[in-house]
PDB file of C-alpha atoms and ligand atoms in Angstrom:
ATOM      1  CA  UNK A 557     178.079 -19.416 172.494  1.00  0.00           C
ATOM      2  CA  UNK A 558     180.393 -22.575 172.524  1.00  0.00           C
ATOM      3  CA  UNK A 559     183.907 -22.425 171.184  1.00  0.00           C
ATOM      4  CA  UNK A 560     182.752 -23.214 167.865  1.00  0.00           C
ATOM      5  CA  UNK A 561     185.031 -24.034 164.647  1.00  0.00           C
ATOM      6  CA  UNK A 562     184.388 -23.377 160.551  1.00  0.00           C
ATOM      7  CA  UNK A 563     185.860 -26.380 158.298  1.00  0.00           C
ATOM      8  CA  UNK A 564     186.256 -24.845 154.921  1.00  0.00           C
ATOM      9  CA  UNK A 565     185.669 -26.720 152.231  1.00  0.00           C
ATOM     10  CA  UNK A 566     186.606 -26.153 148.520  1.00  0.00           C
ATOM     11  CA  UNK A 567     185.507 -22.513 147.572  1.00  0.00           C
ATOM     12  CA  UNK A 568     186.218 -21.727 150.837  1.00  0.00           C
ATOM     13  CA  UNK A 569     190.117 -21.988 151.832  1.00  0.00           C
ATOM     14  CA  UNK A 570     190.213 -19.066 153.173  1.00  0.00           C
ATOM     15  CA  UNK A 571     187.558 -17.054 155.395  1.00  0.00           C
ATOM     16  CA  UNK A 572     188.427 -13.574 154.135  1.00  0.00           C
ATOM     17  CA  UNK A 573     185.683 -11.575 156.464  1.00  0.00           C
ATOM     18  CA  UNK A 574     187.805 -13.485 159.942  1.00  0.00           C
ATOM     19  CA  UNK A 575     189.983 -10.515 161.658  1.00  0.00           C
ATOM     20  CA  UNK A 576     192.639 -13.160 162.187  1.00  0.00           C
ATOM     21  CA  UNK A 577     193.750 -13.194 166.367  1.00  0.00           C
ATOM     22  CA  UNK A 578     196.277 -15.925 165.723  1.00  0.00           C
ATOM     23  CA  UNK A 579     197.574 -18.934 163.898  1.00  0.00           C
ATOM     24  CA  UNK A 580     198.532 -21.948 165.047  1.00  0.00           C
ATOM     25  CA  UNK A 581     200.473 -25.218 163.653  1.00  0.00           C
ATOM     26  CA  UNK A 582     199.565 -28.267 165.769  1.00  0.00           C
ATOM     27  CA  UNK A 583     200.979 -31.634 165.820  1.00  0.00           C
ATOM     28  CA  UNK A 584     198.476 -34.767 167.163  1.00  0.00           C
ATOM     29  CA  UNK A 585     198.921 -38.247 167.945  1.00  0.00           C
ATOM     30  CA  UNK A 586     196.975 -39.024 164.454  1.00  0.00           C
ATOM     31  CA  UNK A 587     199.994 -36.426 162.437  1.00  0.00           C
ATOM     32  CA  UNK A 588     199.546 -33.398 160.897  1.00  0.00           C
ATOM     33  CA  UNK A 589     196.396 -31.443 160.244  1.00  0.00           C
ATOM     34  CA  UNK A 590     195.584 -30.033 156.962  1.00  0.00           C
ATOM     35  CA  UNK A 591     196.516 -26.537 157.618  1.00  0.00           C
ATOM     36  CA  UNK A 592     197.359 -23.967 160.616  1.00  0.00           C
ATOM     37  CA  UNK A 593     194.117 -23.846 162.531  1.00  0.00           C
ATOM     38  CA  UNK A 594     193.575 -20.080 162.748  1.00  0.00           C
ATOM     39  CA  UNK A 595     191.752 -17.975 165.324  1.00  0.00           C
ATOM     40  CA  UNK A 596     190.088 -14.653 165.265  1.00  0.00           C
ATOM     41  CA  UNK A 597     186.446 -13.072 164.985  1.00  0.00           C
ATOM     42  CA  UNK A 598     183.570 -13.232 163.000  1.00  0.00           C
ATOM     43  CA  UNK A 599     181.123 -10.855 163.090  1.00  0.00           C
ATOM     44  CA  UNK A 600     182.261 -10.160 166.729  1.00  0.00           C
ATOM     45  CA  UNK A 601     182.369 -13.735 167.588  1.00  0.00           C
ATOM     46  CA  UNK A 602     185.590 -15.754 168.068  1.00  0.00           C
ATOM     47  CA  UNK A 603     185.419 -19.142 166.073  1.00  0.00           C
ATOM     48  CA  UNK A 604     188.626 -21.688 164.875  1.00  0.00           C
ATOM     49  CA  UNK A 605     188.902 -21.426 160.642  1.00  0.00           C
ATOM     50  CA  UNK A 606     190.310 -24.432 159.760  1.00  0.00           C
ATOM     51  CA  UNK A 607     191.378 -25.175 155.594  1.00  0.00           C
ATOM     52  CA  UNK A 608     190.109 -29.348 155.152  1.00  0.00           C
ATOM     53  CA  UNK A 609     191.723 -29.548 152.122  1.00  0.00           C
ATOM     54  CA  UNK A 610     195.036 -27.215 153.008  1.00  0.00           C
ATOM     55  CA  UNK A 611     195.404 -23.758 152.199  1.00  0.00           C
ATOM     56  CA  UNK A 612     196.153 -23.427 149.112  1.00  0.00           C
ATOM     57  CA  UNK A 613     194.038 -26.646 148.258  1.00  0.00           C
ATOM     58  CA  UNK A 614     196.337 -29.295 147.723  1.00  0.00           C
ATOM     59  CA  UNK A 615     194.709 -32.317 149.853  1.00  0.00           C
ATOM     60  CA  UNK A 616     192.726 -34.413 147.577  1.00  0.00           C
ATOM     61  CA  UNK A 617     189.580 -35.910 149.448  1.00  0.00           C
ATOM     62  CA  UNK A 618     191.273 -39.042 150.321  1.00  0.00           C
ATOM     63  CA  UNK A 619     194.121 -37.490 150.957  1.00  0.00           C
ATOM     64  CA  UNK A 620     192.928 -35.522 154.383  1.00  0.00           C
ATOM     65  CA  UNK A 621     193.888 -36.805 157.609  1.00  0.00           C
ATOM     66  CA  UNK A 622     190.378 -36.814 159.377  1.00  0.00           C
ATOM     67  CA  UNK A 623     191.267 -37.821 162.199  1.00  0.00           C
ATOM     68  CA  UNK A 624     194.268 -35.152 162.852  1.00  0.00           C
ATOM     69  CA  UNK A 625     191.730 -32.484 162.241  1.00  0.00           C
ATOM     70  CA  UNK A 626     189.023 -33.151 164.455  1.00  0.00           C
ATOM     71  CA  UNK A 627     191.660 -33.857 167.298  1.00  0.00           C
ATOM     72  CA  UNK A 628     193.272 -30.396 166.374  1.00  0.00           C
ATOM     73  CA  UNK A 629     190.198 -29.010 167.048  1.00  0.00           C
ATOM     74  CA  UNK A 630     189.190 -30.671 170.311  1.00  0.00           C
ATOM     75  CA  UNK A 631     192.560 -30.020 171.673  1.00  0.00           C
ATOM     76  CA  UNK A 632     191.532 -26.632 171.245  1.00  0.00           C
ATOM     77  CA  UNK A 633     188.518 -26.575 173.134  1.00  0.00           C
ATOM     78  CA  UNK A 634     186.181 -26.821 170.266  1.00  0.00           C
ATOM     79  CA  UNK A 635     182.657 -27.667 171.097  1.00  0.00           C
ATOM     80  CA  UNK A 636     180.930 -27.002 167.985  1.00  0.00           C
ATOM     81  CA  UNK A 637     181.449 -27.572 164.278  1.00  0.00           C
ATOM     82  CA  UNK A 638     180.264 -26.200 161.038  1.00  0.00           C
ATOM     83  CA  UNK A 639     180.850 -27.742 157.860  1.00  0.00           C
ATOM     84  CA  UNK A 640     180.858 -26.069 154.849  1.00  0.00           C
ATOM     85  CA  UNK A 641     181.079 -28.917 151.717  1.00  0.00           C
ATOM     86  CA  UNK A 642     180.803 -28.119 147.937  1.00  0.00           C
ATOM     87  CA  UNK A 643     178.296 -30.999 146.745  1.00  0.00           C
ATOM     88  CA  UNK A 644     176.812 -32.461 143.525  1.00  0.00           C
ATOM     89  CA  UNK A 645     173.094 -32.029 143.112  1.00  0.00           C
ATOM     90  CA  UNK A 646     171.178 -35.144 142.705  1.00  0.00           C
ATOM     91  CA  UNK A 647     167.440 -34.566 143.448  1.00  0.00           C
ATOM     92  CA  UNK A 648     165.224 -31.719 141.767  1.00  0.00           C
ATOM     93  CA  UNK A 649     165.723 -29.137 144.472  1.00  0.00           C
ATOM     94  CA  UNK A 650     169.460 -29.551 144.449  1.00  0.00           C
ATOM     95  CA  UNK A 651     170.034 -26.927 141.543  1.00  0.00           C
ATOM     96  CA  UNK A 652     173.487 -25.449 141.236  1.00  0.00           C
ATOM     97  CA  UNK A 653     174.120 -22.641 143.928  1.00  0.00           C
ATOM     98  CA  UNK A 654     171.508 -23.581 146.479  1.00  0.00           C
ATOM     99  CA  UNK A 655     172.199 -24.453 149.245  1.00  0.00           C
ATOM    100  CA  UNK A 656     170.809 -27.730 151.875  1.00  0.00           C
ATOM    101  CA  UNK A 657     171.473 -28.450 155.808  1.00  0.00           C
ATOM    102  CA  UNK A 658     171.743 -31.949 155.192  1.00  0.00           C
ATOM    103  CA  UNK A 659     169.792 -34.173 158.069  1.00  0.00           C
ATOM    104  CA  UNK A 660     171.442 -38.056 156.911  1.00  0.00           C
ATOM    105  CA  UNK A 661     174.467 -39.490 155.315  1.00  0.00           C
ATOM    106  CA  UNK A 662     175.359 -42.707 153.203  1.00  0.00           C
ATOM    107  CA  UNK A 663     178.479 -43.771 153.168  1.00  0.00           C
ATOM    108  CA  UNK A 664     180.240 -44.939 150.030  1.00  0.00           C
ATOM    109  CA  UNK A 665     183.773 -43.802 151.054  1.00  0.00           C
ATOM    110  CA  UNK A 666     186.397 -46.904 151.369  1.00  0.00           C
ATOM    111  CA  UNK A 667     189.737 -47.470 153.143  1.00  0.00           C
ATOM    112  CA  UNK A 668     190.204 -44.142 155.252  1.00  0.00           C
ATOM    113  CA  UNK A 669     191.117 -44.063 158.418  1.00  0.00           C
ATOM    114  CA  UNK A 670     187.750 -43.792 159.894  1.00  0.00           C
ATOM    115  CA  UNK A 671     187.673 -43.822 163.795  1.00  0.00           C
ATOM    116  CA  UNK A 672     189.579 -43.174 166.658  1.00  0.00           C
ATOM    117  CA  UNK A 673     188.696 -46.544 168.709  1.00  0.00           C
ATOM    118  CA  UNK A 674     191.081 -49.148 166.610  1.00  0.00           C
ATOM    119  CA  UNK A 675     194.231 -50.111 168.589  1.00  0.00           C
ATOM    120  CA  UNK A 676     194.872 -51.800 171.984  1.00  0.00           C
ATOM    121  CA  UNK A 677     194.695 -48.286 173.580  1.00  0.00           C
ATOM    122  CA  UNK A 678     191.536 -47.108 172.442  1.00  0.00           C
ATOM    123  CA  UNK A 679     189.466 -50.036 173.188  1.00  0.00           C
ATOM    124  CA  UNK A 680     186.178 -51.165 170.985  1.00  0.00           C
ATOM    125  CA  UNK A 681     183.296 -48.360 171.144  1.00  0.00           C
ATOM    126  CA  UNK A 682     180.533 -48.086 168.708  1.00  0.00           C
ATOM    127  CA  UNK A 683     179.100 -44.632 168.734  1.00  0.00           C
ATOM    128  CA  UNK A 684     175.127 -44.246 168.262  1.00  0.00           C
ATOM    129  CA  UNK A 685     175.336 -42.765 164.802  1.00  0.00           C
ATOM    130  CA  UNK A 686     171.854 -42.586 164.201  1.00  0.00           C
ATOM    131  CA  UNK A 687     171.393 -38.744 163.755  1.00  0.00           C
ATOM    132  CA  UNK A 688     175.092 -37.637 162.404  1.00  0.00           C
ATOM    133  CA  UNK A 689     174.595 -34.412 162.730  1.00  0.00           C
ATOM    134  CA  UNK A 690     173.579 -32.368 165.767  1.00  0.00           C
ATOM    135  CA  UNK A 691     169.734 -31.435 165.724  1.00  0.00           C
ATOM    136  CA  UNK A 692     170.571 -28.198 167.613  1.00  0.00           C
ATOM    137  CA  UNK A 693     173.216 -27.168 165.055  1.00  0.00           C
ATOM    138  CA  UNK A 694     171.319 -28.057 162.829  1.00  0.00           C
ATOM    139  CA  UNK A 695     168.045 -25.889 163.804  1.00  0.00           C
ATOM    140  CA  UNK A 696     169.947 -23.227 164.541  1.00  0.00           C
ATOM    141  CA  UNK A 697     171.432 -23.133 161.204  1.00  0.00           C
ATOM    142  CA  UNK A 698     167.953 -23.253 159.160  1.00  0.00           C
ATOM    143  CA  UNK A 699     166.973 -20.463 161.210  1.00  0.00           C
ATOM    144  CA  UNK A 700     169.663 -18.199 160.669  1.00  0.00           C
ATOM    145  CA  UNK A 701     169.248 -18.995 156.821  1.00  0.00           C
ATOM    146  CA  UNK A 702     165.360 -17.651 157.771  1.00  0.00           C
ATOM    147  CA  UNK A 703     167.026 -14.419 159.619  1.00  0.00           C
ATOM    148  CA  UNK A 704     168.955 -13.480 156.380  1.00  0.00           C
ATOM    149  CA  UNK A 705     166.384 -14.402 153.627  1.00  0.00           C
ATOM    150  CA  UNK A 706     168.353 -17.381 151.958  1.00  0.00           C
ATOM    151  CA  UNK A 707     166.556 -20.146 150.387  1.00  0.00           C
ATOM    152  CA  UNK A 708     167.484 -23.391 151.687  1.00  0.00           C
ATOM    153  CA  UNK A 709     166.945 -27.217 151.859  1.00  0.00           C
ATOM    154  CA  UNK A 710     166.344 -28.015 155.883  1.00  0.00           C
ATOM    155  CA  UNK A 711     166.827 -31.621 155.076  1.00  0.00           C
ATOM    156  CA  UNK A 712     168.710 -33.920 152.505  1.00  0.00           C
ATOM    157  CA  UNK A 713     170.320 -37.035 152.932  1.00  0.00           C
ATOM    158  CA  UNK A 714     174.707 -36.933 152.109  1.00  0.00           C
ATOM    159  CA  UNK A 715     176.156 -39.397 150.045  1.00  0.00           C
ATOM    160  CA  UNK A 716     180.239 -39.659 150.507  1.00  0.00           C
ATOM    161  CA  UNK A 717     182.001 -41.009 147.876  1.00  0.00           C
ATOM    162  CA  UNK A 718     185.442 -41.504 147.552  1.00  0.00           C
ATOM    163  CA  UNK A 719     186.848 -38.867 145.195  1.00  0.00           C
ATOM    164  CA  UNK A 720     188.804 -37.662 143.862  1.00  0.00           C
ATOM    165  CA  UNK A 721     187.019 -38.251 140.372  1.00  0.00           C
ATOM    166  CA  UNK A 722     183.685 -37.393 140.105  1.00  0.00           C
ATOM    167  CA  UNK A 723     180.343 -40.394 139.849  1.00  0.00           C
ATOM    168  CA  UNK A 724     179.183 -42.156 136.615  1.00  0.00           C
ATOM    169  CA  UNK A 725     175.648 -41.462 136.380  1.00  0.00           C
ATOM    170  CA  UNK A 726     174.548 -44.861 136.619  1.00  0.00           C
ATOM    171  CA  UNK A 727     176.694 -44.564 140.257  1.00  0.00           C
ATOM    172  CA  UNK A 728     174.503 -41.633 140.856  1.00  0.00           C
ATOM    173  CA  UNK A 729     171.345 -43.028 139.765  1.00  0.00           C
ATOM    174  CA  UNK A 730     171.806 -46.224 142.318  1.00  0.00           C
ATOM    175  CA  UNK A 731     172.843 -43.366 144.968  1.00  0.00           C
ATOM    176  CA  UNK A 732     169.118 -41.591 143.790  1.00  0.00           C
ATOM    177  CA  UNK A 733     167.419 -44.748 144.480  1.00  0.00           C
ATOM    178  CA  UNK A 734     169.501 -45.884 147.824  1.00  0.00           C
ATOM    179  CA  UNK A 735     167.948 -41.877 149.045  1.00  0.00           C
ATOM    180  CA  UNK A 736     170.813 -39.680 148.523  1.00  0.00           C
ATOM    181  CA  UNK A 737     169.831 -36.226 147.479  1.00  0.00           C
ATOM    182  CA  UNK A 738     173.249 -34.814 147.680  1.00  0.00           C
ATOM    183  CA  UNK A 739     176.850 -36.256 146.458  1.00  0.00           C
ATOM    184  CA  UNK A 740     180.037 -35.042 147.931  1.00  0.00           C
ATOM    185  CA  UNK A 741     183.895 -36.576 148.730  1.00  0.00           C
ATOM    186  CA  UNK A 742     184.568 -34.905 152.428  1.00  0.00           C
ATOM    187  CA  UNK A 743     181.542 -35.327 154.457  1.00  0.00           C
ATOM    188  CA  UNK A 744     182.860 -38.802 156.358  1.00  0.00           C
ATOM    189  CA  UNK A 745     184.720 -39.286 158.014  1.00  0.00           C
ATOM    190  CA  UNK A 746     184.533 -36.246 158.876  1.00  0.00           C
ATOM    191  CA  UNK A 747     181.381 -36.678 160.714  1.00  0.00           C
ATOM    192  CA  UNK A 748     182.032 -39.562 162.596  1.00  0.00           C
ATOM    193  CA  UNK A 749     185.330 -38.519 164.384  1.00  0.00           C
ATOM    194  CA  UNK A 750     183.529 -35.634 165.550  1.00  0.00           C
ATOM    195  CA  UNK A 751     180.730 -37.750 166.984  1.00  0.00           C
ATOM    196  CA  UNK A 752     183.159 -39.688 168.339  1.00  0.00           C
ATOM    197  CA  UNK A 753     184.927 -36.951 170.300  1.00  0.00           C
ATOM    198  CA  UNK A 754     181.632 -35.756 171.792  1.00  0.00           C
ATOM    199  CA  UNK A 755     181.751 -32.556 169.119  1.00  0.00           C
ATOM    200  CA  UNK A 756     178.696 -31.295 168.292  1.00  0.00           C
ATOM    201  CA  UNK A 757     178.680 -31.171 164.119  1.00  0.00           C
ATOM    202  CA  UNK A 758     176.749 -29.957 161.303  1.00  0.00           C
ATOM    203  CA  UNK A 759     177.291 -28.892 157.524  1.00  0.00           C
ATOM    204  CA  UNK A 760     176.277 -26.428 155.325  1.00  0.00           C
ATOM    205  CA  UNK A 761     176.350 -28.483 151.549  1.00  0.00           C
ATOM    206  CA  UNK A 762     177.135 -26.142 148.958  1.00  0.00           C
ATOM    207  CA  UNK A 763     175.870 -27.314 145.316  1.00  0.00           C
ATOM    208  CA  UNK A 764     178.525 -26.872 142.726  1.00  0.00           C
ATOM    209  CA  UNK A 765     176.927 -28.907 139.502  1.00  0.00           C
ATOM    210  CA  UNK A 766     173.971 -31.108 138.839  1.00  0.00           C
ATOM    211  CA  UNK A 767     175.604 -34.673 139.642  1.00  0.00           C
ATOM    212  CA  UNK A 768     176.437 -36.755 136.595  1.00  0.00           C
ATOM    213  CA  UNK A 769     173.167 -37.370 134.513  1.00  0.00           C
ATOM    214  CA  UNK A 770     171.806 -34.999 136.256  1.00  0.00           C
ATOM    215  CA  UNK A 771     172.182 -32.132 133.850  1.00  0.00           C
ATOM    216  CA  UNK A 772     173.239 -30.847 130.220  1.00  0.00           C
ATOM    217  CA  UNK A 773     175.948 -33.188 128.952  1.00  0.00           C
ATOM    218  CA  UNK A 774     178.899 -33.849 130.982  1.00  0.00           C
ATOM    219  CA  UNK A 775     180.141 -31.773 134.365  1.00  0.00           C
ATOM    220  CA  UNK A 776     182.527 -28.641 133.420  1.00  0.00           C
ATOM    221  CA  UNK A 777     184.749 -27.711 135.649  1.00  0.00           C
ATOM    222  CA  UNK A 778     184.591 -23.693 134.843  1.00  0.00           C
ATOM    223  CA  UNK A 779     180.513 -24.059 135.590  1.00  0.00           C
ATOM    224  CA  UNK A 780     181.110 -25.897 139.018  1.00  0.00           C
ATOM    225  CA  UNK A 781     184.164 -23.225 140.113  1.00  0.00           C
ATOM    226  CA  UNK A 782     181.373 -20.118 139.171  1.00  0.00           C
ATOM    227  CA  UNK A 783     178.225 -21.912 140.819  1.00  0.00           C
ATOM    228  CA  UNK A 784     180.773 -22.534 144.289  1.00  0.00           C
ATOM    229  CA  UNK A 785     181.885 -19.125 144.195  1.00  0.00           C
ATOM    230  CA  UNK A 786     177.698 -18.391 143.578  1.00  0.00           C
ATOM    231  CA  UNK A 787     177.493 -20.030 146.587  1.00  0.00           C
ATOM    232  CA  UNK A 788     179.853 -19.532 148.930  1.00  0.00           C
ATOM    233  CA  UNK A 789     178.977 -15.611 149.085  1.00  0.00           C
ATOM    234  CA  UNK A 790     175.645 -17.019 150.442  1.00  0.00           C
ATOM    235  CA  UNK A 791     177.194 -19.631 152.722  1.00  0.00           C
ATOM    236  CA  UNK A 792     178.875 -16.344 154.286  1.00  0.00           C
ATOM    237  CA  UNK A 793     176.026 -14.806 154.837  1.00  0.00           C
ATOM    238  CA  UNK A 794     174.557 -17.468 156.121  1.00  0.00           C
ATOM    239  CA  UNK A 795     177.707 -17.702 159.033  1.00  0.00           C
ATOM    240  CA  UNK A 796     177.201 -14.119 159.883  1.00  0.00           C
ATOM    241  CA  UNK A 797     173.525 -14.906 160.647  1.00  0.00           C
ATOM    242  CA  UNK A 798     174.309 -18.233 162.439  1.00  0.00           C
ATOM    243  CA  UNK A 799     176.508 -16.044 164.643  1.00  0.00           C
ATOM    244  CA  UNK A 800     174.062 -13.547 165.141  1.00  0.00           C
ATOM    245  CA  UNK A 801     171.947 -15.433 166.848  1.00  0.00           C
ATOM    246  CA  UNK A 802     170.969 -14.857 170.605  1.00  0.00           C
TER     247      UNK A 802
HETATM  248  N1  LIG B1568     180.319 -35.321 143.205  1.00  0.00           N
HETATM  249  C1  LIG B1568     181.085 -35.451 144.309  1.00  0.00           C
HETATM  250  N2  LIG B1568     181.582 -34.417 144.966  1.00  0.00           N
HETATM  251  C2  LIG B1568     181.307 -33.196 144.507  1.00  0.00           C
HETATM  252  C3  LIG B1568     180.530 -32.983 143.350  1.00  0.00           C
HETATM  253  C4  LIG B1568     180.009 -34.108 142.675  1.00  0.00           C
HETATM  254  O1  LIG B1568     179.307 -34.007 141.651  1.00  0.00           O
HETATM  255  N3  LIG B1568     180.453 -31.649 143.157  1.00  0.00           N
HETATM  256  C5  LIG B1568     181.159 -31.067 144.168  1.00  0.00           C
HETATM  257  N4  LIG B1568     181.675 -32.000 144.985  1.00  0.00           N
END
């Protein structure tokens, strides 16, 4: 298998089941990452854990520096990337604790630093950002969820919004109708830089909470912490299967 990395997401700051190898504090051109980018093995395999929002979460989605993270992690020799993201639910299949390998994204996030290519040094290049994330990953993912028995979406299209407060639901109900199945705060540019560094990238979208409208009354905060938690217990199962694989 490639050198592959694990972005943690919220619900997941910490990767309990890694047997940690070793931790280390990089510096990039870009600054600082969000956390020590820690090595060691999962379920025999060696992967890079790295904390998006810090460990303990601190970094508020607009507050991550991108870009330092996905150069971390190609300075280290990372090939592959999984994504784990907590997400709002927005069409019927998207009930609290399941769990989706999104295929598309929409992009509502504004003023982040988006892309390496944007100063005299790294001259103009538009990536081919048609499929965002990697078909492989992406296959092999759906059929490790098929190895362990976990119900999943294979597709769903990602809409990123800009955080840190959650949608209005007549912002989710124009995201319905623009296609977006899932809403989350982390997913670009996340996706992007990795493209742009030639790192293969997909996520696993965790659904916290029916998006606004969505469900019963307003979004509570205690609900969404005890659907993540739900979920993440699958989403680790689901990373011991993806590893498992031949
Ligand atoms: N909206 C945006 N991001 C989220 C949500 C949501 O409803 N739930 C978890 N992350």
């Amino acid at each position: 298998m490639t050198t592959l990395a694990i972005i943690g997401g919220s619900g997941l700051s910490q990767l309990k089941e890694l047997t940690i190898i070793k931790r280390e504090q990089l510096n990039t051109p870009y600054g600082a990452p969000s956390a020590e980018f820690i090595t060691g093995e999962l379920n025999h395999q060696k992967i890079i854990f790295l904390a998006r929002h810090g460990n303990p979460h601190t970094l508020a989605p607009h507050k991550i520096n991108y870009r330092a993270n996905i150069w971390g992690l190609k300075q280290l020799g990372v090939e592959s990337i999984i994504a784990v993201a907590a997400v709002g639910g927005i069409s019927t299949a998207m009930a609290p604790e399941h769990i989706a390998i999104p295929d598309q994204i929409i992009d509502y996030s504004h003023g982040r630093l988006h892309s390496y290519f944007d100063d005299k040094n790294h001259p103009v290049t538009h990536i081919d950002f048609t499929y965002p994330y990697h078909p492989n990953l992406r296959k092999a993912l759906i059929n490790a969820a098929a190895n362990a028995q976990i119900s999943i979406s294979p597709i769903g299209t990602y809409g990123c919004t800009q955080g840190p407060r959650l949608e209005t639901s007549a912002e989710i109900k124009r995201m319905q109708q623009d296609g977006c199945d899932l809403v989350g705060m982390t997913g670009m540019p996340e996706a992007a830089l990795a493209k742009e560094l030639g790192i293969d990238y997909a996520a696993i979208a965790v659904v916290a909470n029916w998006a606004a409208g969505k469900g019963a009354g307003g979004i509570s905060m205690a609900e969404l912490e005890q659907h993540l938690q739900v979920g993440m217990v699958k989403v680790i199962k689901l990373l011991n299967a993806f590893i498992a694989l031949p």
